[in-house]
Amino acid sequence: MRETPDVLRASRELTALAQAPDLLHRLRLLDALVAGLPPDEAVRVLGGLLDSELPGDFFEAESLRLALLGKVADHRGGQADGILLERLAPARPRPERLAAVDALRARDAARDTLASIAAGDHDVVVQQRARWALQRTP
């Protein structure tokens, strides 16, 4: 994981997530966290958490990561779009890439990237989802 200013800024929230006893409590804590912050700060913290080593076993951490992506997708604008676009990188796990495609389908900032993925991504499933997303873009 990268140590970025946003990762460092999210260290308090990461500690709170690590202290929660299970995934359900972590998800509730995440809801409370987002509700208590101004939108720009919430996106920064969510981005920092996404780039962090998340607590729990592999499946819990990945479930939490997908929930974080969903929270980012609830926001519009440059920083949220940028975080979602980063999740389209070929090295990212398929579930993250698919969630990012779904979140970006209605955003103009992502049309060129989605078109590139639809034209020839190495992961056929992600490629098909990008085609689907482009057909359903309003």
GROMACS .gro file of N, CA and C in nm:
model
  414
    1MET      N    1   0.083  -0.118   0.000
    1MET     CA    2   0.000   0.000   0.000
    1MET      C    3   0.088   0.125   0.000
    2ARG      N    4   0.034   0.229  -0.060
    2ARG     CA    5   0.108   0.355  -0.069
    2ARG      C    6   0.085   0.439   0.055
    3GLU      N    7   0.191   0.506   0.099
    3GLU     CA    8   0.177   0.600   0.210
    3GLU      C    9   0.164   0.740   0.152
    4THR      N   10   0.041   0.781   0.133
    4THR     CA   11   0.011   0.912   0.075
    4THR      C   12  -0.040   1.004   0.186
    5PRO      N   13  -0.048   1.133   0.157
    5PRO     CA   14  -0.106   1.223   0.258
    5PRO      C   15  -0.248   1.180   0.299
    6ASP      N   16  -0.326   1.130   0.203
    6ASP     CA   17  -0.462   1.087   0.236
    6ASP      C   18  -0.461   0.961   0.323
    7VAL      N   19  -0.366   0.871   0.300
    7VAL     CA   20  -0.354   0.752   0.385
    7VAL      C   21  -0.319   0.796   0.527
    8LEU      N   22  -0.224   0.886   0.539
    8LEU     CA   23  -0.186   0.935   0.671
    8LEU      C   24  -0.301   1.008   0.739
    9ARG      N   25  -0.376   1.085   0.661
    9ARG     CA   26  -0.489   1.159   0.715
    9ARG      C   27  -0.599   1.065   0.764
   10ALA      N   28  -0.607   0.945   0.707
   10ALA     CA   29  -0.712   0.848   0.743
   10ALA      C   30  -0.666   0.752   0.852
   11SER      N   31  -0.550   0.775   0.912
   11SER     CA   32  -0.497   0.680   1.009
   11SER      C   33  -0.587   0.666   1.133
   12ARG      N   34  -0.648   0.773   1.176
   12ARG     CA   35  -0.739   0.765   1.292
   12ARG      C   36  -0.859   0.677   1.259
   13GLU      N   37  -0.916   0.695   1.141
   13GLU     CA   38  -1.031   0.616   1.099
   13GLU      C   39  -0.992   0.469   1.078
   14LEU      N   40  -0.872   0.447   1.026
   14LEU     CA   41  -0.823   0.310   1.006
   14LEU      C   42  -0.806   0.240   1.140
   15THR      N   43  -0.755   0.312   1.238
   15THR     CA   44  -0.740   0.256   1.372
   15THR      C   45  -0.877   0.218   1.430
   16ALA      N   46  -0.974   0.306   1.412
   16ALA     CA   47  -1.110   0.277   1.462
   16ALA      C   48  -1.168   0.154   1.393
   17LEU      N   49  -1.146   0.142   1.262
   17LEU     CA   50  -1.195   0.024   1.189
   17LEU      C   51  -1.127  -0.102   1.240
   18ALA      N   52  -0.997  -0.093   1.268
   18ALA     CA   53  -0.923  -0.210   1.315
   18ALA      C   54  -0.970  -0.253   1.453
   19GLN      N   55  -1.015  -0.159   1.534
   19GLN     CA   56  -1.060  -0.191   1.669
   19GLN      C   57  -1.202  -0.248   1.672
   20ALA      N   58  -1.276  -0.230   1.564
   20ALA     CA   59  -1.412  -0.284   1.559
   20ALA      C   60  -1.404  -0.437   1.555
   21PRO      N   61  -1.497  -0.505   1.620
   21PRO     CA   62  -1.485  -0.650   1.636
   21PRO      C   63  -1.511  -0.733   1.510
   22ASP      N   64  -1.586  -0.678   1.414
   22ASP     CA   65  -1.617  -0.757   1.295
   22ASP      C   66  -1.660  -0.666   1.180
   23LEU      N   67  -1.687  -0.729   1.066
   23LEU     CA   68  -1.721  -0.653   0.946
   23LEU      C   69  -1.848  -0.570   0.965
   24LEU      N   70  -1.948  -0.625   1.026
   24LEU     CA   71  -2.072  -0.550   1.046
   24LEU      C   72  -2.048  -0.422   1.124
   25HIS      N   73  -1.970  -0.431   1.230
   25HIS     CA   74  -1.938  -0.311   1.308
   25HIS      C   75  -1.853  -0.213   1.227
   26ARG      N   76  -1.764  -0.266   1.144
   26ARG     CA   77  -1.682  -0.178   1.060
   26ARG      C   78  -1.768  -0.104   0.959
   27LEU      N   79  -1.865  -0.173   0.902
   27LEU     CA   80  -1.954  -0.109   0.805
   27LEU      C   81  -2.039   0.000   0.871
   28ARG      N   82  -2.087  -0.026   0.990
   28ARG     CA   83  -2.163   0.075   1.064
   28ARG      C   84  -2.075   0.195   1.098
   29LEU      N   85  -1.953   0.167   1.137
   29LEU     CA   86  -1.858   0.273   1.169
   29LEU      C   87  -1.829   0.357   1.044
   30LEU      N   88  -1.818   0.291   0.931
   30LEU     CA   89  -1.795   0.361   0.805
   30LEU      C   90  -1.912   0.452   0.771
   31ASP      N   91  -2.034   0.405   0.790
   31ASP     CA   92  -2.152   0.489   0.767
   31ASP      C   93  -2.149   0.613   0.855
   32ALA      N   94  -2.118   0.593   0.983
   32ALA     CA   95  -2.113   0.705   1.077
   32ALA      C   96  -2.002   0.803   1.039
   33LEU      N   97  -1.890   0.749   0.998
   33LEU     CA   98  -1.777   0.831   0.958
   33LEU      C   99  -1.814   0.924   0.843
   34VAL      N  100  -1.870   0.868   0.739
   34VAL     CA  101  -1.905   0.946   0.621
   34VAL      C  102  -2.012   1.050   0.654
   35ALA      N  103  -2.108   1.011   0.735
   35ALA     CA  104  -2.216   1.103   0.771
   35ALA      C  105  -2.165   1.222   0.853
   36GLY      N  106  -2.054   1.203   0.925
   36GLY     CA  107  -2.003   1.309   1.012
   36GLY      C  108  -1.901   1.402   0.951
   37LEU      N  109  -1.871   1.385   0.823
   37LEU     CA  110  -1.768   1.468   0.759
   37LEU      C  111  -1.827   1.549   0.644
   38PRO      N  112  -1.770   1.666   0.617
   38PRO     CA  113  -1.807   1.737   0.494
   38PRO      C  114  -1.771   1.651   0.373
   39PRO      N  115  -1.845   1.662   0.264
   39PRO     CA  116  -1.824   1.574   0.149
   39PRO      C  117  -1.680   1.566   0.098
   40ASP      N  118  -1.611   1.679   0.084
   40ASP     CA  119  -1.473   1.677   0.033
   40ASP      C  120  -1.380   1.601   0.127
   41GLU      N  121  -1.397   1.623   0.255
   41GLU     CA  122  -1.314   1.553   0.353
   41GLU      C  123  -1.348   1.405   0.356
   42ALA      N  124  -1.475   1.372   0.344
   42ALA     CA  125  -1.516   1.231   0.341
   42ALA      C  126  -1.450   1.159   0.224
   43VAL      N  127  -1.446   1.221   0.109
   43VAL     CA  128  -1.383   1.160  -0.008
   43VAL      C  129  -1.234   1.141   0.016
   44ARG      N  130  -1.169   1.239   0.075
   44ARG     CA  131  -1.026   1.226   0.105
   44ARG      C  132  -1.000   1.109   0.200
   45VAL      N  133  -1.079   1.100   0.305
   45VAL     CA  134  -1.062   0.992   0.402
   45VAL      C  135  -1.093   0.857   0.337
   46LEU      N  136  -1.200   0.850   0.260
   46LEU     CA  137  -1.233   0.724   0.192
   46LEU      C  138  -1.120   0.682   0.098
   47GLY      N  139  -1.065   0.777   0.025
   47GLY     CA  140  -0.952   0.747  -0.063
   47GLY      C  141  -0.832   0.697   0.015
   48GLY      N  142  -0.804   0.760   0.129
   48GLY     CA  143  -0.694   0.714   0.213
   48GLY      C  144  -0.717   0.574   0.266
   49LEU      N  145  -0.839   0.545   0.305
   49LEU     CA  146  -0.870   0.410   0.354
   49LEU      C  147  -0.857   0.307   0.241
   50LEU      N  148  -0.901   0.344   0.121
   50LEU     CA  149  -0.889   0.252   0.007
   50LEU      C  150  -0.744   0.214  -0.022
   51ASP      N  151  -0.655   0.307   0.002
   51ASP     CA  152  -0.513   0.282  -0.025
   51ASP      C  153  -0.441   0.220   0.095
   52SER      N  154  -0.515   0.190   0.200
   52SER     CA  155  -0.456   0.135   0.322
   52SER      C  156  -0.473  -0.016   0.328
   53GLU      N  157  -0.397  -0.076   0.415
   53GLU     CA  158  -0.417  -0.217   0.448
   53GLU      C  159  -0.536  -0.224   0.543
   54LEU      N  160  -0.645  -0.283   0.498
   54LEU     CA  161  -0.768  -0.283   0.576
   54LEU      C  162  -0.771  -0.400   0.674
   55PRO      N  163  -0.841  -0.382   0.786
   55PRO     CA  164  -0.846  -0.487   0.888
   55PRO      C  165  -0.936  -0.603   0.849
   56GLY      N  166  -0.919  -0.713   0.921
   56GLY     CA  167  -1.000  -0.832   0.899
   56GLY      C  168  -0.926  -0.932   0.812
   57ASP      N  169  -0.986  -1.049   0.798
   57ASP     CA  170  -0.926  -1.148   0.708
   57ASP      C  171  -0.941  -1.099   0.564
   58PHE      N  172  -0.890  -1.174   0.470
   58PHE     CA  173  -0.889  -1.131   0.330
   58PHE      C  174  -1.029  -1.094   0.282
   59PHE      N  175  -1.126  -1.180   0.308
   59PHE     CA  176  -1.260  -1.157   0.257
   59PHE      C  177  -1.327  -1.037   0.325
   60GLU      N  178  -1.304  -1.020   0.455
   60GLU     CA  179  -1.359  -0.903   0.524
   60GLU      C  180  -1.296  -0.775   0.471
   61ALA      N  181  -1.165  -0.777   0.453
   61ALA     CA  182  -1.096  -0.657   0.403
   61ALA      C  183  -1.144  -0.621   0.263
   62GLU      N  184  -1.162  -0.720   0.179
   62GLU     CA  185  -1.208  -0.691   0.043
   62GLU      C  186  -1.353  -0.646   0.042
   63SER      N  187  -1.435  -0.702   0.130
   63SER     CA  188  -1.574  -0.655   0.141
   63SER      C  189  -1.577  -0.510   0.188
   64LEU      N  190  -1.493  -0.478   0.283
   64LEU     CA  191  -1.484  -0.340   0.332
   64LEU      C  192  -1.434  -0.248   0.221
   65ARG      N  193  -1.338  -0.294   0.142
   65ARG     CA  194  -1.286  -0.214   0.031
   65ARG      C  195  -1.397  -0.184  -0.070
   66LEU      N  196  -1.479  -0.284  -0.101
   66LEU     CA  197  -1.590  -0.261  -0.195
   66LEU      C  198  -1.693  -0.165  -0.135
   67ALA      N  199  -1.716  -0.173  -0.005
   67ALA     CA  200  -1.807  -0.078   0.060
   67ALA      C  201  -1.750   0.063   0.053
   68LEU      N  202  -1.620   0.076   0.071
   68LEU     CA  203  -1.555   0.207   0.058
   68LEU      C  204  -1.573   0.263  -0.083
   69LEU      N  205  -1.556   0.178  -0.183
   69LEU     CA  206  -1.577   0.221  -0.321
   69LEU      C  207  -1.720   0.269  -0.342
   70GLY      N  208  -1.814   0.198  -0.284
   70GLY     CA  209  -1.953   0.240  -0.293
   70GLY      C  210  -1.976   0.377  -0.231
   71LYS      N  211  -1.909   0.403  -0.120
   71LYS     CA  212  -1.921   0.533  -0.054
   71LYS      C  213  -1.858   0.643  -0.141
   72VAL      N  214  -1.746   0.613  -0.204
   72VAL     CA  215  -1.684   0.710  -0.295
   72VAL      C  216  -1.779   0.737  -0.413
   73ALA      N  217  -1.842   0.632  -0.464
   73ALA     CA  218  -1.932   0.646  -0.578
   73ALA      C  219  -2.051   0.735  -0.548
   74ASP      N  220  -2.086   0.749  -0.421
   74ASP     CA  221  -2.197   0.837  -0.382
   74ASP      C  222  -2.162   0.984  -0.400
   75HIS      N  223  -2.035   1.015  -0.420
   75HIS     CA  224  -1.989   1.153  -0.435
   75HIS      C  225  -1.957   1.181  -0.581
   76ARG      N  226  -1.972   1.304  -0.619
   76ARG     CA  227  -1.940   1.349  -0.755
   76ARG      C  228  -1.824   1.447  -0.748
   77GLY      N  229  -1.754   1.458  -0.857
   77GLY     CA  230  -1.649   1.558  -0.864
   77GLY      C  231  -1.512   1.498  -0.888
   78GLY      N  232  -1.418   1.587  -0.906
   78GLY     CA  233  -1.283   1.551  -0.947
   78GLY      C  234  -1.214   1.448  -0.861
   79GLN      N  235  -1.215   1.467  -0.730
   79GLN     CA  236  -1.142   1.373  -0.645
   79GLN      C  237  -1.210   1.236  -0.641
   80ALA      N  238  -1.341   1.234  -0.629
   80ALA     CA  239  -1.413   1.106  -0.629
   80ALA      C  240  -1.395   1.035  -0.763
   81ASP      N  241  -1.409   1.109  -0.873
   81ASP     CA  242  -1.389   1.049  -1.005
   81ASP      C  243  -1.247   0.995  -1.019
   82GLY      N  244  -1.150   1.070  -0.970
   82GLY     CA  245  -1.010   1.026  -0.978
   82GLY      C  246  -0.986   0.896  -0.902
   83ILE      N  247  -1.044   0.885  -0.783
   83ILE     CA  248  -1.029   0.763  -0.703
   83ILE      C  249  -1.090   0.644  -0.778
   84LEU      N  250  -1.207   0.665  -0.835
   84LEU     CA  251  -1.273   0.557  -0.910
   84LEU      C  252  -1.194   0.520  -1.035
   85LEU      N  253  -1.142   0.621  -1.104
   85LEU     CA  254  -1.062   0.594  -1.224
   85LEU      C  255  -0.936   0.513  -1.189
   86GLU      N  256  -0.875   0.542  -1.075
   86GLU     CA  257  -0.757   0.466  -1.031
   86GLU      C  258  -0.791   0.318  -1.013
   87ARG      N  259  -0.913   0.289  -0.973
   87ARG     CA  260  -0.954   0.150  -0.949
   87ARG      C  261  -0.976   0.073  -1.077
   88LEU      N  262  -0.969   0.139  -1.192
   88LEU     CA  263  -0.981   0.071  -1.320
   88LEU      C  264  -0.849   0.014  -1.369
   89ALA      N  265  -0.742   0.043  -1.300
   89ALA     CA  266  -0.608  -0.001  -1.342
   89ALA      C  267  -0.606  -0.153  -1.358
   90PRO      N  268  -0.539  -0.202  -1.461
   90PRO     CA  269  -0.534  -0.346  -1.488
   90PRO      C  270  -0.484  -0.432  -1.372
   91ALA      N  271  -0.401  -0.377  -1.287
   91ALA     CA  272  -0.345  -0.456  -1.176
   91ALA      C  273  -0.443  -0.470  -1.059
   92ARG      N  274  -0.551  -0.395  -1.059
   92ARG     CA  275  -0.648  -0.403  -0.951
   92ARG      C  276  -0.729  -0.532  -0.962
   93PRO      N  277  -0.777  -0.581  -0.849
   93PRO     CA  278  -0.861  -0.702  -0.852
   93PRO      C  279  -0.991  -0.678  -0.930
   94ARG      N  280  -1.039  -0.781  -0.995
   94ARG     CA  281  -1.160  -0.771  -1.076
   94ARG      C  282  -1.278  -0.710  -1.002
   95PRO      N  283  -1.310  -0.751  -0.879
   95PRO     CA  284  -1.426  -0.691  -0.813
   95PRO      C  285  -1.416  -0.539  -0.798
   96GLU      N  286  -1.298  -0.488  -0.770
   96GLU     CA  287  -1.279  -0.343  -0.759
   96GLU      C  288  -1.300  -0.277  -0.895
   97ARG      N  289  -1.246  -0.339  -0.997
   97ARG     CA  290  -1.259  -0.282  -1.132
   97ARG      C  291  -1.404  -0.280  -1.176
   98LEU      N  292  -1.478  -0.387  -1.148
   98LEU     CA  293  -1.619  -0.393  -1.186
   98LEU      C  294  -1.700  -0.288  -1.109
   99ALA      N  295  -1.672  -0.273  -0.981
   99ALA     CA  296  -1.743  -0.172  -0.902
   99ALA      C  297  -1.713  -0.032  -0.955
  100ALA      N  298  -1.589  -0.008  -0.995
  100ALA     CA  299  -1.553   0.123  -1.049
  100ALA      C  300  -1.622   0.148  -1.182
  101VAL      N  301  -1.629   0.047  -1.268
  101VAL     CA  302  -1.700   0.061  -1.396
  101VAL      C  303  -1.845   0.100  -1.370
  102ASP      N  304  -1.909   0.027  -1.280
  102ASP     CA  305  -2.049   0.056  -1.249
  102ASP      C  306  -2.067   0.199  -1.197
  103ALA      N  307  -1.977   0.242  -1.110
  103ALA     CA  308  -1.988   0.375  -1.052
  103ALA      C  309  -1.961   0.485  -1.155
  104LEU      N  310  -1.877   0.457  -1.251
  104LEU     CA  311  -1.836   0.559  -1.348
  104LEU      C  312  -1.923   0.565  -1.473
  105ARG      N  313  -2.016   0.476  -1.488
  105ARG     CA  314  -2.090   0.467  -1.614
  105ARG      C  315  -2.167   0.593  -1.649
  106ALA      N  316  -2.208   0.670  -1.552
  106ALA     CA  317  -2.285   0.791  -1.579
  106ALA      C  318  -2.201   0.918  -1.567
  107ARG      N  319  -2.070   0.904  -1.567
  107ARG     CA  320  -1.983   1.021  -1.549
  107ARG      C  321  -1.905   1.049  -1.678
  108ASP      N  322  -1.918   1.171  -1.726
  108ASP     CA  323  -1.850   1.209  -1.850
  108ASP      C  324  -1.699   1.193  -1.840
  109ALA      N  325  -1.643   1.214  -1.723
  109ALA     CA  326  -1.497   1.208  -1.705
  109ALA      C  327  -1.442   1.069  -1.737
  110ALA      N  328  -1.527   0.968  -1.738
  110ALA     CA  329  -1.480   0.831  -1.755
  110ALA      C  330  -1.508   0.772  -1.892
  111ARG      N  331  -1.579   0.842  -1.978
  111ARG     CA  332  -1.620   0.782  -2.107
  111ARG      C  333  -1.502   0.731  -2.188
  112ASP      N  334  -1.397   0.811  -2.201
  112ASP     CA  335  -1.282   0.768  -2.281
  112ASP      C  336  -1.214   0.647  -2.220
  113THR      N  337  -1.200   0.646  -2.089
  113THR     CA  338  -1.137   0.533  -2.022
  113THR      C  339  -1.222   0.408  -2.036
  114LEU      N  340  -1.351   0.421  -2.017
  114LEU     CA  341  -1.440   0.306  -2.034
  114LEU      C  342  -1.439   0.255  -2.178
  115ALA      N  343  -1.432   0.347  -2.274
  115ALA     CA  344  -1.426   0.306  -2.414
  115ALA      C  345  -1.297   0.230  -2.443
  116SER      N  346  -1.188   0.273  -2.383
  116SER     CA  347  -1.061   0.204  -2.400
  116SER      C  348  -1.066   0.064  -2.340
  117ILE      N  349  -1.125   0.051  -2.224
  117ILE     CA  350  -1.139  -0.080  -2.161
  117ILE      C  351  -1.230  -0.168  -2.244
  118ALA      N  352  -1.340  -0.112  -2.292
  118ALA     CA  353  -1.435  -0.189  -2.373
  118ALA      C  354  -1.373  -0.237  -2.504
  119ALA      N  355  -1.278  -0.161  -2.555
  119ALA     CA  356  -1.216  -0.196  -2.683
  119ALA      C  357  -1.111  -0.306  -2.670
  120GLY      N  358  -1.055  -0.327  -2.553
  120GLY     CA  359  -0.951  -0.429  -2.548
  120GLY      C  360  -0.883  -0.447  -2.415
  121ASP      N  361  -0.956  -0.464  -2.309
  121ASP     CA  362  -0.894  -0.489  -2.179
  121ASP      C  363  -0.848  -0.634  -2.171
  122HIS      N  364  -0.748  -0.659  -2.088
  122HIS     CA  365  -0.696  -0.796  -2.073
  122HIS      C  366  -0.795  -0.887  -2.001
  123ASP      N  367  -0.886  -0.829  -1.923
  123ASP     CA  368  -0.986  -0.907  -1.850
  123ASP      C  369  -1.118  -0.896  -1.927
  124VAL      N  370  -1.159  -1.007  -1.987
  124VAL     CA  371  -1.278  -1.007  -2.072
  124VAL      C  372  -1.404  -0.969  -1.994
  125VAL      N  373  -1.411  -1.007  -1.869
  125VAL     CA  374  -1.528  -0.975  -1.787
  125VAL      C  375  -1.537  -0.824  -1.766
  126VAL      N  376  -1.426  -0.760  -1.735
  126VAL     CA  377  -1.424  -0.615  -1.717
  126VAL      C  378  -1.452  -0.546  -1.851
  127GLN      N  379  -1.398  -0.600  -1.957
  127GLN     CA  380  -1.421  -0.546  -2.090
  127GLN      C  381  -1.571  -0.549  -2.123
  128GLN      N  382  -1.636  -0.660  -2.096
  128GLN     CA  383  -1.780  -0.671  -2.123
  128GLN      C  384  -1.860  -0.576  -2.035
  129ARG      N  385  -1.820  -0.559  -1.909
  129ARG     CA  386  -1.891  -0.466  -1.821
  129ARG      C  387  -1.875  -0.323  -1.871
  130ALA      N  388  -1.758  -0.289  -1.921
  130ALA     CA  389  -1.739  -0.154  -1.974
  130ALA      C  390  -1.827  -0.131  -2.097
  131ARG      N  391  -1.840  -0.231  -2.181
  131ARG     CA  392  -1.932  -0.218  -2.296
  131ARG      C  393  -2.075  -0.197  -2.248
  132TRP      N  394  -2.114  -0.277  -2.150
  132TRP     CA  395  -2.247  -0.264  -2.092
  132TRP      C  396  -2.269  -0.123  -2.037
  133ALA      N  397  -2.170  -0.074  -1.962
  133ALA     CA  398  -2.180   0.058  -1.900
  133ALA      C  399  -2.193   0.168  -2.006
  134LEU      N  400  -2.119   0.157  -2.112
  134LEU     CA  401  -2.126   0.258  -2.217
  134LEU      C  402  -2.262   0.259  -2.288
  135GLN      N  403  -2.325   0.143  -2.298
  135GLN     CA  404  -2.457   0.136  -2.360
  135GLN      C  405  -2.564   0.196  -2.271
  136ARG      N  406  -2.539   0.201  -2.142
  136ARG     CA  407  -2.639   0.249  -2.048
  136ARG      C  408  -2.610   0.388  -1.994
  137THR      N  409  -2.509   0.450  -2.047
  137THR     CA  410  -2.477   0.586  -2.004
  137THR      C  411  -2.584   0.681  -2.055
  138PRO      N  412  -2.641   0.762  -1.964
  138PRO     CA  413  -2.749   0.855  -2.006
  138PRO      C  414  -2.700   0.961  -2.101
   0.00000   0.00000   0.00000
